[in-house]
PDB file of C-alpha atoms and ligand atoms in Angstrom:
ATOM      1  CA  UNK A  52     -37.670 -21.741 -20.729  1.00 57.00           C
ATOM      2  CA  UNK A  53     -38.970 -18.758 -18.599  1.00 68.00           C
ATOM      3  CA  UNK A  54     -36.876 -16.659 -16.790  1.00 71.00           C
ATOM      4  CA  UNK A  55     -38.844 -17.000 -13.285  1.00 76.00           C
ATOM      5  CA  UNK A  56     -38.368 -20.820 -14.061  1.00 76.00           C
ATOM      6  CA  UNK A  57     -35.140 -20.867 -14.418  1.00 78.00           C
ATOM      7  CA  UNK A  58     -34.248 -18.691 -11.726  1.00 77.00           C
ATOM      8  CA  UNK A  59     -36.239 -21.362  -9.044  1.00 80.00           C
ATOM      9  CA  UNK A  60     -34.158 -24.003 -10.641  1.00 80.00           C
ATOM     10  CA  UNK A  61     -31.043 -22.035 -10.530  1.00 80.00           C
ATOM     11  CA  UNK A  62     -31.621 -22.074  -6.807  1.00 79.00           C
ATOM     12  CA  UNK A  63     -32.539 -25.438  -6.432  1.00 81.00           C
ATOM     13  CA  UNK A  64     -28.573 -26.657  -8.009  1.00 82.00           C
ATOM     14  CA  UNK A  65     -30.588 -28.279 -11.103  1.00 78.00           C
ATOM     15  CA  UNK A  66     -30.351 -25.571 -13.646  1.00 77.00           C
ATOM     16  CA  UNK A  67     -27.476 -27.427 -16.006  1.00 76.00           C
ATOM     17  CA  UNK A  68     -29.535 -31.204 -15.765  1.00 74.00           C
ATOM     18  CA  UNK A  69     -32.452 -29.459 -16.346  1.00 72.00           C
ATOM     19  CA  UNK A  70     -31.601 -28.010 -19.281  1.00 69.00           C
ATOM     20  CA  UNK A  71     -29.806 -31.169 -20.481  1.00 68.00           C
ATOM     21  CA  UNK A  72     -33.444 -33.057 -20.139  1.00 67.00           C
ATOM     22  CA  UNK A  73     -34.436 -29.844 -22.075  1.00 68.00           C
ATOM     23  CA  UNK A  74     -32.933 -30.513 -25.142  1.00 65.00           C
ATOM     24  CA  UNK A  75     -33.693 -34.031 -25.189  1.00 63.00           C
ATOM     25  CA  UNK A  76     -37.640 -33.062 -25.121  1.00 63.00           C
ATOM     26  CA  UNK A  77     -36.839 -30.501 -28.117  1.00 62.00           C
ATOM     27  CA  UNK A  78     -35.517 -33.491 -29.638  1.00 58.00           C
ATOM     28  CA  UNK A  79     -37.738 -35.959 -30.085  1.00 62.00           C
ATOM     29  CA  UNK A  80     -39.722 -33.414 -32.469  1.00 62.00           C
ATOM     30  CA  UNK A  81     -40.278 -35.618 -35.884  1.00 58.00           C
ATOM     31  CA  UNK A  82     -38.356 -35.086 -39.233  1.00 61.00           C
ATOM     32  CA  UNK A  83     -38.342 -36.328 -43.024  1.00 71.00           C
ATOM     33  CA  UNK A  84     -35.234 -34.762 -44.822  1.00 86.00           C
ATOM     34  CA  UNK A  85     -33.270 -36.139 -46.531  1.00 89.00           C
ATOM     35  CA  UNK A  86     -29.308 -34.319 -46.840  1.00 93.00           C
ATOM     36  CA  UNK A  87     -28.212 -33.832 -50.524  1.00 90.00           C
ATOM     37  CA  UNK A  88     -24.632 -32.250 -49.292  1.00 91.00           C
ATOM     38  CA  UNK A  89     -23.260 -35.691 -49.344  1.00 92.00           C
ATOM     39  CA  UNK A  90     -23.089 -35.973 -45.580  1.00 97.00           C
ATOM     40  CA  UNK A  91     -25.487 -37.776 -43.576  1.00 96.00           C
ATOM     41  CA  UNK A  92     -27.800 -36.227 -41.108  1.00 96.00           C
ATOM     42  CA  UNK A  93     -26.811 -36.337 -37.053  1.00 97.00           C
ATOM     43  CA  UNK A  94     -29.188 -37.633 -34.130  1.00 96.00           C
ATOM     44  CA  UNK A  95     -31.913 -35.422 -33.546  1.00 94.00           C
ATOM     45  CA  UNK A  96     -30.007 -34.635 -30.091  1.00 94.00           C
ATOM     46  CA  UNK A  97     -26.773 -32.905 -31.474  1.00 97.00           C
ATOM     47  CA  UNK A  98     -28.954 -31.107 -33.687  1.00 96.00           C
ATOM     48  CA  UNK A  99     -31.031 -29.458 -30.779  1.00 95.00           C
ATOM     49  CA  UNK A 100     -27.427 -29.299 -28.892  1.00 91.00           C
ATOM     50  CA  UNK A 101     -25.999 -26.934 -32.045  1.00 92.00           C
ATOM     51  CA  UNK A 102     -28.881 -25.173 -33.334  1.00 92.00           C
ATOM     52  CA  UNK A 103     -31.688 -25.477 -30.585  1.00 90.00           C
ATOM     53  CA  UNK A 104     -34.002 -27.144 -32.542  1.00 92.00           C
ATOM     54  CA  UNK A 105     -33.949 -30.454 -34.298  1.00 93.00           C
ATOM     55  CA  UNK A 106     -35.753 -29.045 -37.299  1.00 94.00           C
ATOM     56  CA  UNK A 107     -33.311 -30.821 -39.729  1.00 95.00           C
ATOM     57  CA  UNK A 108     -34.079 -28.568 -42.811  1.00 95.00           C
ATOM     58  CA  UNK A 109     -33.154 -25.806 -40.793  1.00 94.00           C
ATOM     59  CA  UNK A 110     -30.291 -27.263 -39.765  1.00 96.00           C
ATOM     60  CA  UNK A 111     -29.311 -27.625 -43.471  1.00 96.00           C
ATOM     61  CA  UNK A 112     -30.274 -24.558 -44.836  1.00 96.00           C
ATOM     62  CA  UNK A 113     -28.424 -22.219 -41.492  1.00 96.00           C
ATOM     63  CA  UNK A 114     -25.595 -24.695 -41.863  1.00 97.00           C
ATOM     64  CA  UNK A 115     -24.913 -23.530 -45.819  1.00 97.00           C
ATOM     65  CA  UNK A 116     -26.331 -19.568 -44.673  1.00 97.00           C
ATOM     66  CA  UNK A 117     -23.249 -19.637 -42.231  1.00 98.00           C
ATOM     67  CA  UNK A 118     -21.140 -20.844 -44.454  1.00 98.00           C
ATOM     68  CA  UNK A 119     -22.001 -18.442 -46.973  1.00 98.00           C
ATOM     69  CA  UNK A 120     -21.757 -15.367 -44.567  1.00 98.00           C
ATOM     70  CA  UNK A 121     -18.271 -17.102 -44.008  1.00 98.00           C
ATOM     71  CA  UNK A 122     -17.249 -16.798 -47.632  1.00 98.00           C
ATOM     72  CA  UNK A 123     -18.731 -13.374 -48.838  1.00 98.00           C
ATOM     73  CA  UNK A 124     -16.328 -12.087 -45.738  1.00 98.00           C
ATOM     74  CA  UNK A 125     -13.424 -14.464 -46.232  1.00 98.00           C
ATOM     75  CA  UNK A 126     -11.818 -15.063 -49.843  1.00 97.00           C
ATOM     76  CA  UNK A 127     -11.881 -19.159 -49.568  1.00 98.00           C
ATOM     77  CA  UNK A 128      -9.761 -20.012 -52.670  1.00 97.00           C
ATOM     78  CA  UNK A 129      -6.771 -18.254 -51.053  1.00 97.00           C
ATOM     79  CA  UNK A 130      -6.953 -20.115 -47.818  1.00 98.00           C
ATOM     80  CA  UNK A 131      -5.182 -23.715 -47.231  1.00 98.00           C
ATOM     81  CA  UNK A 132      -6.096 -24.905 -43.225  1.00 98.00           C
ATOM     82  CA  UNK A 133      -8.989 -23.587 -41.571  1.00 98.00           C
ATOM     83  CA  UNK A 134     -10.395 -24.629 -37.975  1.00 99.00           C
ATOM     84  CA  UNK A 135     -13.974 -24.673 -37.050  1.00 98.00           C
ATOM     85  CA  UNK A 136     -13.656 -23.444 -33.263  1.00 98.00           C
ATOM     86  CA  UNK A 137     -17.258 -24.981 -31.076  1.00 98.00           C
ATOM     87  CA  UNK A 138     -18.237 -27.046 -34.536  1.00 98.00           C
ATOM     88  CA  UNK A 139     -21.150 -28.988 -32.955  1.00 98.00           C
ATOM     89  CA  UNK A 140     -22.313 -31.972 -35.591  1.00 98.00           C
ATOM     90  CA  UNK A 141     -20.322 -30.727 -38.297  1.00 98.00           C
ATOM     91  CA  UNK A 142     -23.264 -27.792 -39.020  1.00 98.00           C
ATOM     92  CA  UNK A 143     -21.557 -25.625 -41.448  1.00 98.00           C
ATOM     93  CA  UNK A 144     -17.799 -27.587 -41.420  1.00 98.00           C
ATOM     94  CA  UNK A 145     -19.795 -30.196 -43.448  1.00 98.00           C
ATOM     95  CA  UNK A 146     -20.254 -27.549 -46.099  1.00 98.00           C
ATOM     96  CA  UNK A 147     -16.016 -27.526 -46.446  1.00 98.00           C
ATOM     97  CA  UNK A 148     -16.354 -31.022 -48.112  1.00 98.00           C
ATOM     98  CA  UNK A 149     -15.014 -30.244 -51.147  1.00 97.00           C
ATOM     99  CA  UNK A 150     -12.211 -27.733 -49.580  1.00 98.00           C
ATOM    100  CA  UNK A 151      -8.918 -28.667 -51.396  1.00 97.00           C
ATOM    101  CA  UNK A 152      -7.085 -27.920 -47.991  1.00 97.00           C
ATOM    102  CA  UNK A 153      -7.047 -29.173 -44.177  1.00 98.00           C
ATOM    103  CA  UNK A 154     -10.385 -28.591 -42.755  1.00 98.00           C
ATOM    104  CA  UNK A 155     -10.518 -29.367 -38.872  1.00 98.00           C
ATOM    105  CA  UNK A 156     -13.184 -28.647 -36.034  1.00 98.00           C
ATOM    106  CA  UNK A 157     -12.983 -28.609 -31.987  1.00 98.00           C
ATOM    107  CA  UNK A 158     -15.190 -29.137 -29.740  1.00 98.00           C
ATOM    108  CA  UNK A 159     -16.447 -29.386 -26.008  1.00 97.00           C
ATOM    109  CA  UNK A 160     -19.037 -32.283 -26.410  1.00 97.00           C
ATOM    110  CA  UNK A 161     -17.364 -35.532 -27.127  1.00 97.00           C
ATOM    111  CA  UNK A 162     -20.726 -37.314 -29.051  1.00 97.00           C
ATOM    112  CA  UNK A 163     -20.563 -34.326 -31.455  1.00 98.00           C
ATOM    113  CA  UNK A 164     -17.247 -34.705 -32.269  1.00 98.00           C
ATOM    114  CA  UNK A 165     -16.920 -38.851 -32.584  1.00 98.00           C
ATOM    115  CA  UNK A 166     -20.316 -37.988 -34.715  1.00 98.00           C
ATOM    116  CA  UNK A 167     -17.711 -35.816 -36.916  1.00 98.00           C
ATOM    117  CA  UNK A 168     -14.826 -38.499 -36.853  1.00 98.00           C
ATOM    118  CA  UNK A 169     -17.039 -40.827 -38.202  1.00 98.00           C
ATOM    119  CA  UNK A 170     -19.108 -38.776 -40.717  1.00 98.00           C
ATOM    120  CA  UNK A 171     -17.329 -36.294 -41.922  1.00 98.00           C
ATOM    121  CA  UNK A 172     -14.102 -38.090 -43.206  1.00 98.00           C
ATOM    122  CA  UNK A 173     -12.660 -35.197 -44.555  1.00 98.00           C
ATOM    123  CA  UNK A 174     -11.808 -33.249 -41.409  1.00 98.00           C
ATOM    124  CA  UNK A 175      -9.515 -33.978 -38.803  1.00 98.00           C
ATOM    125  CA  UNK A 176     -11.835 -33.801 -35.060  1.00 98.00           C
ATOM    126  CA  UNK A 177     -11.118 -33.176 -31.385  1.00 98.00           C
ATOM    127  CA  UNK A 178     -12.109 -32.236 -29.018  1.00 98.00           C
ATOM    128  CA  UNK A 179     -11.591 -29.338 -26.101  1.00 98.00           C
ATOM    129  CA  UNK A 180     -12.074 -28.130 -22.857  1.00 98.00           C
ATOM    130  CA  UNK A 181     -14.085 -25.938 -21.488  1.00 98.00           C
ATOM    131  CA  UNK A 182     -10.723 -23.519 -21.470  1.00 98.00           C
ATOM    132  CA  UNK A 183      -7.447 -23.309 -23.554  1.00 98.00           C
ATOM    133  CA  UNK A 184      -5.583 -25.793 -25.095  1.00 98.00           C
ATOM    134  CA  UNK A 185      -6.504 -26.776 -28.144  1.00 98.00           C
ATOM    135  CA  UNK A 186      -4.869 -30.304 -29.921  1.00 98.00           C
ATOM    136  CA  UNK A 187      -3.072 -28.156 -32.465  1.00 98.00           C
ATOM    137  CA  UNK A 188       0.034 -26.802 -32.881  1.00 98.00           C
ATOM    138  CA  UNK A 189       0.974 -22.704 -33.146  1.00 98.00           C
ATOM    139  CA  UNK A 190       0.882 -21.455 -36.767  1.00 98.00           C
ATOM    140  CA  UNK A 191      -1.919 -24.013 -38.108  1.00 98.00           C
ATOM    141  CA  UNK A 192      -4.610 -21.656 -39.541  1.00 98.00           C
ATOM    142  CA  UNK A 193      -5.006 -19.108 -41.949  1.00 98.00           C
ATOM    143  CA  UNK A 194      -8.911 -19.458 -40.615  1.00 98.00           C
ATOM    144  CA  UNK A 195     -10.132 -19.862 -37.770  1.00 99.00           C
ATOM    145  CA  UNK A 196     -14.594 -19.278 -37.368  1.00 98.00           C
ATOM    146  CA  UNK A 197     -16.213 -19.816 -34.252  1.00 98.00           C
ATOM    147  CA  UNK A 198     -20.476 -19.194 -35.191  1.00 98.00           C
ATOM    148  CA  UNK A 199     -22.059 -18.894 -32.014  1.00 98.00           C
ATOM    149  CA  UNK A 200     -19.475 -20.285 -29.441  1.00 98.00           C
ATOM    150  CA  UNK A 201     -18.436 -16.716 -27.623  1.00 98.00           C
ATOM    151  CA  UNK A 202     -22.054 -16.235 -27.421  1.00 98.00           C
ATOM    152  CA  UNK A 203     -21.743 -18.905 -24.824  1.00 98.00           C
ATOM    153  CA  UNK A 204     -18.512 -17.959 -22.695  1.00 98.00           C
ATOM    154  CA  UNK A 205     -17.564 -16.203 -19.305  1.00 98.00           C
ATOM    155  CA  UNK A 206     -15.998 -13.090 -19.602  1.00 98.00           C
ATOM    156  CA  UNK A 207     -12.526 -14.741 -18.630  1.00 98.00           C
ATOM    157  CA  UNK A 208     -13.140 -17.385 -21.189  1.00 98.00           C
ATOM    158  CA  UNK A 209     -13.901 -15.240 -24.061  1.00 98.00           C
ATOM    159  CA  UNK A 210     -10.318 -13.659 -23.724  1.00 98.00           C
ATOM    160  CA  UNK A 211      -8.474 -16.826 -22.368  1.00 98.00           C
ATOM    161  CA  UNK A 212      -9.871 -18.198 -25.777  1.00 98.00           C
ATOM    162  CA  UNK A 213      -9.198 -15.816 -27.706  1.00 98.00           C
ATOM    163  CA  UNK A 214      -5.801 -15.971 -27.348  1.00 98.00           C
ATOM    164  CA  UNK A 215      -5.485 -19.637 -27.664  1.00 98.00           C
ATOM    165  CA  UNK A 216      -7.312 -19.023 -31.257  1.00 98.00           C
ATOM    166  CA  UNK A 217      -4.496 -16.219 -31.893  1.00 98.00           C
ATOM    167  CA  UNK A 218      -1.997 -19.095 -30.828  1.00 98.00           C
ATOM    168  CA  UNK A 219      -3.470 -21.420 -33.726  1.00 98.00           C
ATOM    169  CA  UNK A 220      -3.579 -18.967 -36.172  1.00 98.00           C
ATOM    170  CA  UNK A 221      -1.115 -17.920 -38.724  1.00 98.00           C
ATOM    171  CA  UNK A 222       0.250 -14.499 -38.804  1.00 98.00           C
ATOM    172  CA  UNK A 223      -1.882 -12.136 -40.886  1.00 98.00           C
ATOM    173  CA  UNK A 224      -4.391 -15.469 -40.126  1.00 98.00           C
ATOM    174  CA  UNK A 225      -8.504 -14.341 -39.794  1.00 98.00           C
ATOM    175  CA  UNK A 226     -10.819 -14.991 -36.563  1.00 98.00           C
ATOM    176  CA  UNK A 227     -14.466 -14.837 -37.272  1.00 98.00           C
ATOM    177  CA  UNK A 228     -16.893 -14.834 -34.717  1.00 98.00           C
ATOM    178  CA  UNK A 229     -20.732 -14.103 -33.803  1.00 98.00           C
ATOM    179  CA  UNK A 230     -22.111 -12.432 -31.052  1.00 98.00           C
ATOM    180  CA  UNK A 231     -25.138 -11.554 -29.337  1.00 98.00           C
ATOM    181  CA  UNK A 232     -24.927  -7.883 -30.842  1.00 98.00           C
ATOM    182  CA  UNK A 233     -27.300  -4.789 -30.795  1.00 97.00           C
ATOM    183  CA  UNK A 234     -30.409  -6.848 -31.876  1.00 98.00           C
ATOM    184  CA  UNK A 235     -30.463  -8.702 -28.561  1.00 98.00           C
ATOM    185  CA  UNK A 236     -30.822  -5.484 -26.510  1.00 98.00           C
ATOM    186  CA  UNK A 237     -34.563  -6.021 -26.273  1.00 97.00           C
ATOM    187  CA  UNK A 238     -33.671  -9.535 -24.356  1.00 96.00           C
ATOM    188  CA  UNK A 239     -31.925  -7.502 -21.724  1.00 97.00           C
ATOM    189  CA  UNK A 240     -32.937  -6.365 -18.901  1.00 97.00           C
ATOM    190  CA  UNK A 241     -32.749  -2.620 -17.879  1.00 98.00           C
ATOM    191  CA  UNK A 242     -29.626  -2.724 -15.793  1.00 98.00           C
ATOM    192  CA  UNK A 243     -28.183  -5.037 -18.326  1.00 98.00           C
ATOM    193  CA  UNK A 244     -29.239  -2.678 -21.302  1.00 98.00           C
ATOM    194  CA  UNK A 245     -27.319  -0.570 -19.119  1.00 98.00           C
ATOM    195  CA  UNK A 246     -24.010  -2.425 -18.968  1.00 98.00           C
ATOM    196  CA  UNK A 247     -24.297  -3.224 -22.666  1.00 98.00           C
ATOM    197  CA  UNK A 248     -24.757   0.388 -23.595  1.00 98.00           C
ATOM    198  CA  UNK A 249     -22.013   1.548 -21.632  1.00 98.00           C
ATOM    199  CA  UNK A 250     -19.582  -0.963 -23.846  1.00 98.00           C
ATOM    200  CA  UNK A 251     -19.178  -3.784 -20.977  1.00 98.00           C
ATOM    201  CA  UNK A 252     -19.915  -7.565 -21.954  1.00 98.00           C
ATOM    202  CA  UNK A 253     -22.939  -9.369 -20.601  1.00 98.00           C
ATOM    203  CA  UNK A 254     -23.007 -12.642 -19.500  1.00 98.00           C
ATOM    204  CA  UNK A 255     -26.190 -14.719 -18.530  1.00 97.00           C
ATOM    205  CA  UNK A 256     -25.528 -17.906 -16.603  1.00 96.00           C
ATOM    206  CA  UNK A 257     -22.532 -17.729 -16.465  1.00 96.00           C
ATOM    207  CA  UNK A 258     -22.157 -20.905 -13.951  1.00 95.00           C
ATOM    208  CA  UNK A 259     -23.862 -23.499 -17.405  1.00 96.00           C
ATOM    209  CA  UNK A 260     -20.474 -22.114 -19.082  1.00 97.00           C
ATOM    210  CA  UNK A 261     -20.330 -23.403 -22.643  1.00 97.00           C
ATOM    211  CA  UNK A 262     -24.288 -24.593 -22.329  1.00 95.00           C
ATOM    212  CA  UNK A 263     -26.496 -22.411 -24.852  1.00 93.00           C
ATOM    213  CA  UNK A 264     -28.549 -21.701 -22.186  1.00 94.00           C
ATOM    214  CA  UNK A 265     -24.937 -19.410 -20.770  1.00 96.00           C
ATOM    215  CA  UNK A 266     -25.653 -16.055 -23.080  1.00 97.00           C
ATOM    216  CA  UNK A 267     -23.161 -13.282 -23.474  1.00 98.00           C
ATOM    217  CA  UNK A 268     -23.912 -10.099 -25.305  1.00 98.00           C
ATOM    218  CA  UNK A 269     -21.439  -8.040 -26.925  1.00 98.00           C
ATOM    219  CA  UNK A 270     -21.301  -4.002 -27.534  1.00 98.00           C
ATOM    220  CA  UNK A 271     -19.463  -3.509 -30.588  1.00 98.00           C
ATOM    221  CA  UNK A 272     -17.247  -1.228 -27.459  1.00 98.00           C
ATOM    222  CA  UNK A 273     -16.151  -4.186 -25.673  1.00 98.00           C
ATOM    223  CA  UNK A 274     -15.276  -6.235 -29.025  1.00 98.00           C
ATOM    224  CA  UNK A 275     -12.939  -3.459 -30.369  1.00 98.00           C
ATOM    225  CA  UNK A 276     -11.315  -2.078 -26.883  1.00 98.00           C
ATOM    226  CA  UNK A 277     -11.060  -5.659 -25.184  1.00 98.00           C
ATOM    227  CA  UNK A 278     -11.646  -8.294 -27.622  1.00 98.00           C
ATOM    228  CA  UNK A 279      -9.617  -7.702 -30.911  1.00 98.00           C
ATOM    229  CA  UNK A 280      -6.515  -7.078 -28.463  1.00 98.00           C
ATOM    230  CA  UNK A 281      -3.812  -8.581 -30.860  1.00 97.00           C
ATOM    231  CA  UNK A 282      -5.930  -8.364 -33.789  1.00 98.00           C
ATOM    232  CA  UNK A 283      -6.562  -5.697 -36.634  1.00 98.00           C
ATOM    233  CA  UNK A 284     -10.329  -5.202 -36.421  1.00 98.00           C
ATOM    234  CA  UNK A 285     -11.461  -5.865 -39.953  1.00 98.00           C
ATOM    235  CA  UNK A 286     -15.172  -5.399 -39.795  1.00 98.00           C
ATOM    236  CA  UNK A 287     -19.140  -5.939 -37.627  1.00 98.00           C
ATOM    237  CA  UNK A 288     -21.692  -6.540 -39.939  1.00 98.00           C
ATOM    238  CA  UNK A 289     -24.360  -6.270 -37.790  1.00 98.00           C
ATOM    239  CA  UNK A 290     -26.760  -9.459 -38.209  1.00 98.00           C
ATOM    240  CA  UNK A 291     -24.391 -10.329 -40.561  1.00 98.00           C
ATOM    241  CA  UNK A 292     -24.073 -14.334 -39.565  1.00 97.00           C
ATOM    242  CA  UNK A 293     -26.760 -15.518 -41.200  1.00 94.00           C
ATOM    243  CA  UNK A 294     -26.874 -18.653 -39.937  1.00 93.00           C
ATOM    244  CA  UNK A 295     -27.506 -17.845 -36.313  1.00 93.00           C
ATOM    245  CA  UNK A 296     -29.834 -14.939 -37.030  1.00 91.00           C
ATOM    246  CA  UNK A 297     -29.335 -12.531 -35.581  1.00 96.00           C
ATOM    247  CA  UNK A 298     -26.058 -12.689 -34.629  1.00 98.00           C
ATOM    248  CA  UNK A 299     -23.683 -10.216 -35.569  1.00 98.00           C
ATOM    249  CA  UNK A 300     -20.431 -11.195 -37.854  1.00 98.00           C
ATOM    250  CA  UNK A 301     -16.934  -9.739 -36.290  1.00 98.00           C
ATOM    251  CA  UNK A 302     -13.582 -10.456 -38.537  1.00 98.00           C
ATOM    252  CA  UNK A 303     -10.418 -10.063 -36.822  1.00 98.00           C
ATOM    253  CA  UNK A 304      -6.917 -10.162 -38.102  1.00 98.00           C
ATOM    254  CA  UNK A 305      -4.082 -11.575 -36.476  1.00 98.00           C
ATOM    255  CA  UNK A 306      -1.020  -8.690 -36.303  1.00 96.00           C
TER     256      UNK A 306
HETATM  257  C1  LIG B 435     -24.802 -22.924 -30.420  1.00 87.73           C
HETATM  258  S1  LIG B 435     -23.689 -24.222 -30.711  1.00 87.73           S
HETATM  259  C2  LIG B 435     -23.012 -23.740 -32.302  1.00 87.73           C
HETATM  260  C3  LIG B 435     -22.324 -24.888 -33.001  1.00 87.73           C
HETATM  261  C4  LIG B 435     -21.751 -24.559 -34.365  1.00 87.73           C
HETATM  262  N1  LIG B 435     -20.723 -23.548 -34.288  1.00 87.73           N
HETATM  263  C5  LIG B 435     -22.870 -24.124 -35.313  1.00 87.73           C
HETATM  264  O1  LIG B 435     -22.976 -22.922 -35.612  1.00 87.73           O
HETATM  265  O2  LIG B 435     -23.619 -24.996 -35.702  1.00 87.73           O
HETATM  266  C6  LIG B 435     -22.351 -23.862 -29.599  1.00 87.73           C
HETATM  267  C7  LIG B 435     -21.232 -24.889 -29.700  1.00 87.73           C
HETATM  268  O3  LIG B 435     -20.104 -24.395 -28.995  1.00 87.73           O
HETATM  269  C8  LIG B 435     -19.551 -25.476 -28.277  1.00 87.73           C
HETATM  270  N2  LIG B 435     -18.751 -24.910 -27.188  1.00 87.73           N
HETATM  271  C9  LIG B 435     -19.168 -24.178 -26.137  1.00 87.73           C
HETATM  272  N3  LIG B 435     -18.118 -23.843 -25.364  1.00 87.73           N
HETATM  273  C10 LIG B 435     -17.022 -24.358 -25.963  1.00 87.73           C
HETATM  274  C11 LIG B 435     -15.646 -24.366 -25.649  1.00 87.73           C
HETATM  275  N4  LIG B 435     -15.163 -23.775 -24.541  1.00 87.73           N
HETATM  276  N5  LIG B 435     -14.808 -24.999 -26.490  1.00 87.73           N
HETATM  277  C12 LIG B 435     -15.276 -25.609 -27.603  1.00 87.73           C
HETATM  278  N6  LIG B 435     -16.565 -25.648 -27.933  1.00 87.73           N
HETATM  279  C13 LIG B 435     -17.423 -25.034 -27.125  1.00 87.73           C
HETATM  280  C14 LIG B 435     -20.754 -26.277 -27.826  1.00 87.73           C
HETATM  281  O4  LIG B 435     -20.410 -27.596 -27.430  1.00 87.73           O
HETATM  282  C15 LIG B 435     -21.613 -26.229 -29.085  1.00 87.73           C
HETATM  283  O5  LIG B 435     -21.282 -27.257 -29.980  1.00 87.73           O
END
């Protein structure tokens, strides 16, 4: 949607319905696919909600992509619980099928997660606020990987969340996230080039919280002064997720 449009909407109190009846347009888009991952395919609708498009060979093919930036960053075979943090339909958990340990994904949107519950019967699903708690207990995770989720958070929420994800996780446990990194800066505009630039996070509609249309971009500044607090900083690859090109990778550590 245009920015100008948006803005006039914005003022008007309809911006989050509006993008709601958004999706739902995107959505009704036709498809003939046909999964051979052994899980079935989701509505059209939690498609567009997870990966803006119901294209559902794209949603298949950036689904394994992310799970394959997960695992040439991650060794997998030396893992036993791992928690898909903002897991949508199941995009890329569904690809942790054959896992031989606990596999488990939270979400905000309760269709997308009874859509898990009922599909993916390997997993264990629930769902979240739009802020801290989660369902689980401290010490459940050796993995935690959020793809595109702090891409979508207030400033307070990405660090309010962050530590809730430190709570879940192991010691010596891994966060992996993707951001809105350096190949967004030509979205910006100049005084938020600006911001960015000068290391600070920044956050588009921030009042549609949690909504993809809410963007926050992070300087690789802000995500190793102010982010990894608590965390050993393992690596950026920028672009590196794959799966949400062009989204940068970050790996954390827990300390
Ligand atoms: C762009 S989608 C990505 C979904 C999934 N990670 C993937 O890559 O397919 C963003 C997801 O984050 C979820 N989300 C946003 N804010 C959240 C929050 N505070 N807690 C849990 N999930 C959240 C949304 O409901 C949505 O499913």
């Amino acid at each position: 949607m245009k920015r100008r449009v948006l803005r006039l909407l914005q003022r008007l109190g309809l911006i989050a319905p509006a993008f709601r009846s958004y999706e739902r347009l995107v959505a009704l888009r036709p498809q003939r696919v046909t999964p051979t991952d052994g899980s079935p395919l989701p509505p059209r609708r939690l498609m567009v909600h997870v990966a803006g498009t119901a294209d559902a060979d794209w949603f298949l093919r950036g689904g394994r992509a992310g799970y394959d930036a997960i695992a040439a960053h991650v060794p997998l075979d030396e893992l036993s619980d791992v928690l898909d943090f903002g897991c949508g339909c199941g995009r890329v958990t569904r690809y942790f099928r054959d896992f031989p340990g606990g596999v488990a994904g939270s979400d905000l949107s309760r269709e997308a997660i009874a859509w898990c519950g009922e599909n993916l019967p390997f997993g264990r699903f629930e769902t979240n606020g739009l802020a801290p708690p989660l369902a689980f207990d401290d010490d459940s995770f050796d993995l935690v990987y959020a793809l595109s989720v702090f891409t979508h958070l207030t400033a307070d929420l990405q660090l309010a969340w962050r530590d809730e994800l430190r709570r879940v996780l192991r010691p010596g446990g891994r966060l992996l996230i993707t951001t809105h990194g350096r190949s967004y800066v030509p979205r910006l505009e100049h005084a938020e080039r600006e911001r960015f630039e000068a290391g600070e996070l920044v956050v588009r509609w921030g009042e549609v919280a949690g909504s993809n249309l809410c963007s926050a971009y992070h300087p690789e500044r802000y995500l190793r002064d102010t982010f990894a607090d608590g965390f050993a900083f393992l690596e950026l690859e920028p672009e590196g997720a794959r799966g949400n090109p062009t989204q940068d990778l970050v790996l954390l550590q827990k300390t």
